[in-house]
């Protein structure tokens, strides 16, 4: 397997002078120049000269011993995270050309620690999708196999990491949107505990479910990024008033690891996925980890529950896009209703429209109780159940029940598409942290394993991730191409 | 015919300082269009609402003042409808039927009936704390305007929606209730009731034997009474003719002084309510409550009762209470004087009247002289140095036009030799003297008037003038 340096390795090398931020920037820019035309991981890119200038500034800071925590690290930011210096489209035509007048809290925090944001990564429109194919700016291809999708909705973040178009990336995870791409691109993605990372500046899809989430080439990288971006933010009322240390000292002691496997849920996976999953579990038990099988009450209802809540919140959040305040293709003459119908009709893509319609339906008078309210009740059951289980163990599942599909393969059947999130939505419904790390390769396609931990157990989850990396040897995987 | 009135009062917490969910100014008037805005109140995607402490405390204080049931947690809900001046196309409110928890469910508003000076009360169904939308302007007529101009300066201003039970017995009572409510909100520092558009009222009114009619768009307490009187009369006439009052929504046309049916039938809108996921429930803890109780120390009622207990007539007491700068002066000056009634009269009647006469803004604190000055004047009267009438006629007008002036220069010169003045008048007015001596007592008043007049603006005590006149006249009489 070809390798590329991780953030941790880069920072060490910068410190020892083995390489410097300018060299790193050149390498990243080269990769972008070589692969981007085909992969389409970025919607907008920063001017490369200005990236190199910033890298030069970072280099000087390292020289004079004034380096900050992420000095010179190059980061791709999902294009639903607001930046005042680059357009923020959320992958939608309706926001084409929109430049927010403010930066997301996480962007501010990363830049303050010396990170360089190189561009805004592609995504399914408004983060609604599991393959990256619903972007208004064209699908992203998987650098490991360009005929296949990189997973979504943070498709560009996973892809640019895999081909070396960034050192680390930000995604957002509403139902698995960083964990699927992580699994499909042999990278690491962590959905933090709800409230650990500020959502200020994240264009909302399912507010009660999602977190801005770090992606990296190793668990330690993810920890280093998370450490900088997490913590209380007075601008987000759902932000938790905590500032935990999330960087592990090293890989977890396998003997201390207890895993719970929801057997029947894992049973739904395709054969190669199952095989890769259980072979990793075997290696963990071989090292001394203990494994139990659990049944999670209400788990079969988790997926419809997730989608009911997500589409309800989405329909509400997207009401604001009607062309008055944002760039629109609508014609202002004529009446208001015709104007907004035209703006929304032409501005939104098919999947977004589908979810808005479903959202309006589940919130409508007469249906609200049957759908939306019922879903909030099931959600509570699932949340309590998962909280109970994760007190004693990490829940382990494959990241996705299927291998990365070919482009176009999953598009025709929304239900099949939604089923890709069967394992990941559990963490969003419950607000618990969940980590996906590579578990191996199956016929040259990456597979990932997911661990769900108790509230605010990011540090132990990430040390478990480090342990898995030791066992698989997959760290800093490079889809050279 | 018996009428029953219920009110839905929307009032902006204009003095809260901030908007409901961001730090923009709660008092948006006077800003150039779209300059009192930020990502939050513009509803930009990714900007998040965070409840402001002051608006929440003021809403809680209002609820406490009405003895409301206050939930342990306030829950905000989203109410969706498309409108150009509603930037998110949903309004954050507290609809209780969709998981919301409003700041008040079930309460009671007491208000002063200023006709009978009795306290009355009306049930409150609920109070919501919610955000105001922006505003849309047109060039002249909405139908002819080429553009709709949207200004978001008002967007996000905290708004209380106070809903009474339909048990107000008359248009006049409805007006007095709203007037009292606004005064109460002014006293707790929530609202400046005189700002344009700071409150609006929707009323429902029914007469016996008729359906309920909604009247929308009432912008002043005067209009409220007028609109309801108009409706009561209109509905009564229908019932007396043997007709039926249909359930409908009407619009108050202030310029023409009549209600008109709304041409558009309101659709049965579905607002897709659900709890706002960006806003965790606001715990109504001890600190929030004690802060709210703190600002409720002074209510118009407590003040009115305190002032009345000093032997001051209700009309005067209310005149003071209904003008907060006046009541502030009264409470300060009251500690410095012994004749509280005199003080009440000076502040509540004559000084207030003089300020009004001179066209000053009675509600502006700087229009009023400091309390010490007012107390000084009262003490001059208490010590008998000047008469109340002298102060009223010669000093208050000057003080009203120059409220920061020290008192001394405003005081008229006193006539130092009353006797000389009396002699002068008696010499000049020989006819009146004869009249008096021949038994026409009324002539004395005339003579007193002449003495005061001869003082030419200098202060003279009419009682002293009268005493002196009588002495002299008695002397004359004795001399025959
Ligand atoms: Zn604002």
Coordinates of N, CA, C and O in Angstrom, one line a residue, chain A residues 97-226:
Chain A
X97 N -22.7 31.0 -5.8 CA -22.3 32.3 -5.7 C -22.4 33.0 -4.3 O -22.0 34.1 -4.1
X98 N -23.0 32.3 -3.4 CA -23.2 32.8 -2.1 C -21.9 32.8 -1.3 O -21.3 31.8 -1.1
X99 N -21.5 34.0 -0.8 CA -20.3 34.1 0.0 C -20.8 34.6 1.4 O -21.3 35.7 1.5
X100 N -20.8 33.7 2.4 CA -21.3 34.2 3.7 C -20.5 35.3 4.3 O -19.3 35.5 4.0
X101 N -21.1 36.2 5.0 CA -20.4 37.3 5.7 C -19.7 36.9 6.9 O -19.3 37.8 7.7
X102 N -19.6 35.6 7.2 CA -19.0 35.2 8.5 C -18.4 33.8 8.3 O -18.7 33.1 7.4
X103 N -17.5 33.5 9.2 CA -16.8 32.2 9.2 C -17.5 31.3 10.2 O -17.8 31.8 11.3
X104 N -17.6 30.0 9.9 CA -18.0 29.0 10.9 C -17.0 29.1 12.1 O -15.8 29.3 11.9
X105 N -17.5 28.8 13.3 CA -16.6 28.8 14.5 C -15.5 27.8 14.3 O -14.3 28.2 14.6
X106 N -15.7 26.6 13.7 CA -14.6 25.7 13.5 C -13.6 26.2 12.5 O -12.4 26.0 12.8
X107 N -14.0 26.9 11.5 CA -13.0 27.5 10.6 C -12.1 28.5 11.2 O -10.9 28.5 11.1
X108 N -12.8 29.3 12.1 CA -12.1 30.3 12.8 C -11.0 29.7 13.7 O -9.9 30.1 13.8
X109 N -11.5 28.6 14.4 CA -10.6 28.0 15.4 C -9.4 27.3 14.7 O -8.3 27.4 15.2
X110 N -9.7 26.7 13.5 CA -8.6 26.0 12.8 C -7.6 27.0 12.3 O -6.4 26.8 12.4
X111 N -8.1 28.1 11.7 CA -7.2 29.1 11.2 C -6.3 29.8 12.3 O -5.2 30.1 12.0
X112 N -7.0 29.9 13.4 CA -6.2 30.5 14.5 C -5.1 29.7 15.0 O -4.1 30.2 15.5
X113 N -5.1 28.4 14.7 CA -4.0 27.5 15.1 C -3.1 27.2 13.9 O -2.4 26.2 13.9
X114 N -3.2 28.0 12.9 CA -2.2 27.9 11.8 C -2.6 27.0 10.6 O -1.8 26.8 9.7
X115 N -3.8 26.4 10.7 CA -4.2 25.6 9.6 C -4.5 26.4 8.3 O -4.9 27.6 8.4
X116 N -4.2 25.9 7.2 CA -4.5 26.6 5.9 C -5.6 25.9 5.2 O -5.6 24.7 4.9
X117 N -6.7 26.7 4.9 CA -7.8 26.1 4.2 C -7.6 26.3 2.7 O -7.5 27.4 2.2
X118 N -7.6 25.2 2.0 CA -7.2 25.2 0.6 C -8.4 25.2 -0.3 O -8.4 25.7 -1.4
X119 N -9.6 24.8 0.2 CA -10.7 24.8 -0.7 C -11.9 24.2 0.0 O -11.9 23.8 1.1
X120 N -13.0 24.3 -0.8 CA -14.3 23.8 -0.3 C -14.7 22.5 -1.0 O -14.7 22.5 -2.2
X121 N -15.0 21.5 -0.2 CA -15.1 20.2 -0.9 C -16.5 19.9 -1.3 O -17.5 20.3 -0.7
X122 N -16.6 19.0 -2.3 CA -17.9 18.6 -2.9 C -18.7 17.8 -1.9 O -18.2 17.2 -1.0
X123 N -20.0 17.8 -2.2 CA -21.0 17.1 -1.3 C -22.3 16.9 -2.0 O -22.6 17.6 -3.0
X124 N -23.1 16.0 -1.5 CA -24.4 15.9 -1.9 C -25.1 17.1 -1.6 O -24.9 17.7 -0.5
X125 N -26.0 17.6 -2.4 CA -26.7 18.9 -2.2 C -27.3 18.9 -0.8 O -28.0 18.0 -0.4
X126 N -26.9 20.0 -0.1 CA -27.3 20.2 1.3 C -27.1 18.9 2.2 O -27.8 18.7 3.2
X127 N -26.0 18.2 1.8 CA -25.6 17.0 2.6 C -26.6 15.8 2.5 O -26.6 15.0 3.4
X128 N -27.5 15.9 1.6 CA -28.5 14.9 1.5 C -28.1 13.8 0.5 O -28.4 14.0 -0.7
X129 N -27.5 12.8 1.0 CA -27.1 11.7 0.1 C -26.0 10.9 0.7 O -25.4 11.3 1.7
X130 N -25.8 9.7 0.2 CA -24.9 8.8 0.8 C -23.8 8.4 -0.2 O -22.9 7.6 0.1
X131 N -23.8 9.0 -1.4 CA -22.8 8.7 -2.4 C -22.1 9.8 -3.0 O -21.1 9.7 -3.7
X132 N -22.5 11.0 -2.7 CA -21.9 12.2 -3.4 C -22.4 12.5 -4.7 O -22.0 13.5 -5.4
X133 N -23.3 11.7 -5.2 CA -23.8 11.9 -6.6 C -24.9 13.0 -6.7 O -25.2 13.4 -7.8
X134 N -25.4 13.5 -5.6 CA -26.5 14.5 -5.7 C -26.0 15.9 -5.7 O -26.7 16.9 -5.4
X135 N -24.7 16.1 -5.9 CA -24.2 17.5 -5.9 C -24.6 18.2 -7.2 O -24.6 17.6 -8.3
X136 N -24.9 19.4 -7.1 CA -25.3 20.2 -8.3 C -24.0 20.5 -9.1 O -24.1 21.0 -10.2
X137 N -22.8 20.2 -8.5 CA -21.6 20.5 -9.2 C -20.9 19.2 -9.7 O -19.7 19.1 -9.9
X138 N -21.7 18.2 -9.9 CA -21.2 16.9 -10.4 C -20.8 16.0 -9.4 O -20.4 16.4 -8.3
X139 N -20.8 14.7 -9.6 CA -20.4 13.7 -8.6 C -18.9 13.7 -8.4 O -18.1 14.2 -9.2
X140 N -18.5 13.3 -7.2 CA -17.1 13.1 -6.9 C -16.8 11.6 -7.2 O -17.6 10.7 -6.9
X141 N -15.6 11.3 -7.7 CA -15.2 9.9 -7.9 C -14.3 9.4 -6.8 O -13.6 10.2 -6.2
X142 N -14.3 8.1 -6.6 CA -13.5 7.5 -5.6 C -12.0 7.4 -6.1 O -11.8 6.7 -7.1
X143 N -11.1 8.0 -5.4 CA -9.7 7.9 -5.9 C -9.1 6.5 -6.0 O -8.2 6.2 -6.7
X144 N -9.7 5.6 -5.2 CA -9.3 4.2 -5.2 C -9.8 3.4 -6.4 O -9.2 2.4 -6.8
X145 N -10.9 3.9 -6.9 CA -11.5 3.3 -8.1 C -12.5 4.3 -8.7 O -13.6 4.6 -8.2
X146 N -12.0 4.9 -9.7 CA -12.7 6.1 -10.3 C -14.1 5.8 -10.8 O -14.8 6.7 -11.1
X147 N -14.4 4.6 -11.0 CA -15.7 4.2 -11.5 C -16.7 4.1 -10.3 O -17.9 3.9 -10.5
X148 N -16.2 4.3 -9.1 CA -17.0 4.1 -7.9 C -17.2 5.4 -7.1 O -16.4 6.4 -7.3
X149 N -18.2 5.5 -6.3 CA -18.4 6.7 -5.5 C -17.5 6.6 -4.3 O -17.2 5.5 -3.8
X150 N -17.2 7.8 -3.7 CA -16.4 7.8 -2.5 C -17.3 7.9 -1.2 O -16.7 8.0 -0.1
X151 N -18.6 7.7 -1.4 CA -19.5 7.8 -0.2 C -19.8 9.2 0.0 O -19.2 10.2 -0.4
X152 N -21.0 9.4 0.7 CA -21.4 10.8 0.9 C -22.0 10.9 2.3 O -22.1 10.0 3.1
X153 N -22.4 12.1 2.6 CA -22.4 13.2 1.7 C -21.1 14.0 1.7 O -20.9 14.8 0.8
X154 N -20.1 13.7 2.6 CA -18.9 14.4 2.6 C -17.9 13.8 1.6 O -16.8 13.4 1.9
X155 N -18.4 13.7 0.3 CA -17.7 12.9 -0.7 C -16.3 13.6 -1.0 O -15.3 12.9 -1.1
X156 N -16.3 14.9 -1.2 CA -15.1 15.6 -1.5 C -14.1 15.5 -0.4 O -12.9 15.4 -0.7
X157 N -14.5 15.6 0.8 CA -13.6 15.5 1.9 C -12.8 14.2 2.0 O -11.6 14.1 2.2
X158 N -13.6 13.1 1.8 CA -13.0 11.8 1.8 C -12.0 11.6 0.6 O -10.9 11.1 0.7
X159 N -12.5 12.1 -0.6 CA -11.7 11.9 -1.8 C -10.4 12.7 -1.8 O -9.4 12.2 -2.2
X160 N -10.5 13.9 -1.4 CA -9.3 14.8 -1.4 C -8.3 14.2 -0.4 O -7.1 14.3 -0.7
X161 N -8.7 13.7 0.7 CA -7.8 13.1 1.6 C -7.1 11.9 1.0 O -5.8 11.8 1.1
X162 N -7.9 11.0 0.3 CA -7.3 9.8 -0.2 C -6.3 10.1 -1.3 O -5.3 9.4 -1.4
X163 N -6.5 11.1 -2.1 CA -5.5 11.3 -3.2 C -4.5 12.4 -2.8 O -3.7 12.7 -3.6
X164 N -4.5 12.8 -1.6 CA -3.5 13.7 -1.1 C -3.7 15.2 -1.5 O -2.8 16.0 -1.6
X165 N -5.0 15.5 -1.7 CA -5.3 16.9 -2.0 C -5.6 17.7 -0.8 O -6.0 18.9 -0.9
X166 N -5.3 17.2 0.4 CA -5.3 17.9 1.6 C -4.7 17.0 2.7 O -4.5 15.8 2.4
X167 N -4.3 17.6 3.8 CA -3.8 16.8 4.9 C -4.8 16.3 5.9 O -4.7 15.3 6.5
X168 N -5.9 17.0 6.0 CA -7.0 16.6 6.8 C -8.2 17.4 6.2 O -8.1 18.3 5.4
X169 N -9.4 17.0 6.7 CA -10.6 17.6 6.1 C -11.7 17.7 7.1 O -11.8 16.9 8.1
X170 N -12.6 18.6 6.9 CA -13.8 18.7 7.7 C -15.0 18.2 6.8 O -15.2 18.6 5.7
X171 N -15.8 17.4 7.5 CA -17.1 17.1 6.9 C -18.2 17.4 7.8 O -18.0 18.1 8.9
X172 N -19.4 17.0 7.5 CA -20.5 17.1 8.5 C -21.1 15.8 8.5 O -21.1 15.1 7.5
X173 N -21.7 15.4 9.6 CA -22.2 14.0 9.7 C -23.6 14.1 10.3 O -23.8 14.4 11.5
X174 N -24.6 13.9 9.5 CA -26.0 14.0 9.9 C -26.6 12.6 10.1 O -27.4 12.3 11.0
X175 N -26.1 11.6 9.3 CA -26.6 10.3 9.4 C -25.5 9.3 9.0 O -25.7 8.1 8.7
X176 N -24.2 9.8 8.9 CA -23.1 8.9 8.5 C -22.3 9.6 7.5 O -21.4 9.0 6.9
X177 N -22.5 10.9 7.3 CA -21.9 11.6 6.2 C -20.4 11.8 6.2 O -19.8 12.1 5.2
X178 N -19.7 11.6 7.3 CA -18.3 11.5 7.2 C -17.8 10.0 7.4 O -16.8 9.6 6.9
X179 N -18.7 9.2 8.0 CA -18.2 7.8 8.2 C -18.3 6.9 7.0 O -17.5 6.1 6.8
X180 N -19.3 7.2 6.1 CA -19.4 6.4 4.9 C -18.2 6.8 4.0 O -17.5 5.9 3.5
X181 N -18.0 8.1 3.8 CA -16.8 8.4 2.9 C -15.5 7.9 3.5 O -14.6 7.4 2.8
X182 N -15.4 7.9 4.9 CA -14.2 7.4 5.5 C -14.0 5.9 5.1 O -12.9 5.5 4.7
X183 N -15.1 5.2 5.3 CA -15.0 3.7 5.0 C -14.7 3.5 3.5 O -14.0 2.5 3.2
X184 N -15.2 4.3 2.6 CA -15.1 4.1 1.2 C -13.7 4.6 0.6 O -13.4 4.3 -0.5
X185 N -13.0 5.4 1.5 CA -11.8 6.0 0.9 C -10.6 5.6 1.8 O -9.5 6.2 1.7
X186 N -10.8 4.6 2.7 CA -9.7 4.2 3.6 C -9.1 5.3 4.5 O -7.9 5.4 4.7
X187 N -10.0 6.2 4.9 CA -9.6 7.3 5.8 C -10.4 7.1 7.1 O -11.1 6.2 7.3
X188 N -10.1 8.0 8.0 CA -10.8 8.0 9.4 C -11.8 9.1 9.5 O -11.4 10.3 9.1
X189 N -12.9 8.8 10.0 CA -13.9 9.9 10.3 C -14.5 9.7 11.6 O -14.8 8.6 12.0
X190 N -14.7 10.8 12.3 CA -15.3 10.7 13.6 C -16.5 11.6 13.7 O -16.4 12.8 13.4
X191 N -17.7 11.1 14.1 CA -18.8 11.9 14.4 C -18.8 12.1 15.9 O -19.0 11.2 16.7
X192 N -18.5 13.4 16.3 CA -18.4 13.6 17.8 C -19.7 13.6 18.5 O -20.8 13.6 17.9
X193 N -19.6 13.5 19.8 CA -20.8 13.6 20.7 C -21.6 14.9 20.3 O -21.0 15.9 20.1
X194 N -22.9 14.8 20.2 CA -23.7 16.0 19.9 C -23.4 17.1 20.8 O -23.5 16.9 22.1
X195 N -23.0 18.3 20.3 CA -22.7 19.4 21.1 C -21.3 19.6 21.5 O -20.9 20.7 22.0
X196 N -20.4 18.6 21.1 CA -19.0 18.8 21.4 C -18.4 19.8 20.4 O -17.4 20.6 20.8
X197 N -18.9 19.9 19.2 CA -18.4 20.8 18.2 C -19.5 21.8 17.8 O -20.6 21.4 17.6
X198 N -19.1 23.0 17.8 CA -20.1 24.1 17.4 C -20.6 23.9 16.0 O -19.9 23.6 15.1
X199 N -21.9 24.0 15.9 CA -22.5 24.0 14.5 C -22.6 25.4 13.9 O -23.2 25.5 12.8
X200 N -22.1 26.4 14.6 CA -22.3 27.7 14.1 C -21.6 27.8 12.7 O -20.4 27.6 12.7
X201 N -22.3 28.1 11.7 CA -21.8 28.3 10.4 C -22.0 27.0 9.5 O -21.7 27.1 8.3
X202 N -22.5 26.0 10.1 CA -22.8 24.8 9.3 C -24.2 25.0 8.7 O -25.2 25.2 9.4
X203 N -24.3 24.9 7.4 CA -25.6 25.1 6.8 C -26.5 23.9 7.1 O -26.1 22.7 6.9
X204 N -27.6 24.1 7.9 CA -28.2 22.9 8.5 C -29.0 22.0 7.6 O -29.6 22.5 6.6
X205 N -28.9 20.8 7.9 CA -29.8 19.8 7.2 C -30.7 19.2 8.3 O -31.9 19.4 8.3
X206 N -30.1 18.4 9.2 CA -30.9 17.9 10.3 C -30.3 18.3 11.7 O -29.4 17.6 12.2
X207 N -30.6 19.5 12.1 CA -30.0 20.2 13.2 C -29.8 19.4 14.5 O -28.8 19.5 15.2
X208 N -30.8 18.5 14.8 CA -30.7 17.8 16.1 C -29.8 16.6 15.9 O -29.6 15.9 16.9
X209 N -29.4 16.3 14.7 CA -28.7 15.0 14.4 C -27.2 15.3 14.1 O -26.4 14.4 14.3
X210 N -26.9 16.4 13.6 CA -25.6 16.6 12.9 C -24.5 17.3 13.8 O -24.8 18.1 14.6
X211 N -23.3 17.0 13.4 CA -22.1 17.6 13.9 C -21.1 17.8 12.8 O -21.0 17.0 11.9
X212 N -20.4 19.0 12.8 CA -19.3 19.1 12.0 C -18.2 18.1 12.5 O -18.0 17.9 13.7
X213 N -17.6 17.4 11.5 CA -16.9 16.2 12.0 C -15.5 16.2 11.2 O -15.4 16.4 10.0
X214 N -14.5 15.8 12.0 CA -13.1 15.8 11.4 C -12.9 14.5 10.6 O -13.4 13.4 11.0
X215 N -12.1 14.6 9.5 CA -11.7 13.4 8.8 C -10.2 13.5 8.6 O -9.6 14.6 8.5
X216 N -9.5 12.3 8.7 CA -8.1 12.4 8.6 C -7.5 11.1 8.1 O -8.2 10.1 7.8
X217 N -6.2 11.0 8.0 CA -5.5 9.8 7.5 C -5.2 8.9 8.6 O -4.6 7.8 8.4
X218 N -5.5 9.3 9.8 CA -5.3 8.4 11.0 C -6.2 8.9 12.1 O -6.7 10.0 12.1
X219 N -6.3 8.0 13.1 CA -7.1 8.4 14.3 C -6.5 9.5 15.0 O -7.2 10.4 15.5
X220 N -5.2 9.5 15.1 CA -4.5 10.6 15.8 C -4.7 11.9 15.1 O -4.9 12.9 15.8
X221 N -4.6 11.9 13.8 CA -4.9 13.1 13.1 C -6.3 13.7 13.4 O -6.5 14.9 13.6
X222 N -7.2 12.8 13.4 CA -8.6 13.2 13.7 C -8.7 13.8 15.1 O -9.3 14.8 15.4
X223 N -7.9 13.2 16.0 CA -7.9 13.7 17.4 C -7.3 15.1 17.4 O -7.8 16.0 18.1
X224 N -6.2 15.3 16.7 CA -5.5 16.6 16.7 C -6.4 17.7 16.2 O -6.4 18.8 16.7
X225 N -7.1 17.4 15.1 CA -8.1 18.4 14.5 C -9.2 18.6 15.5 O -9.6 19.8 15.7
X226 N -9.8 17.5 16.0 CA -10.9 17.7 16.9 C -10.5 18.5 18.1 O -11.3 19.4 18.6

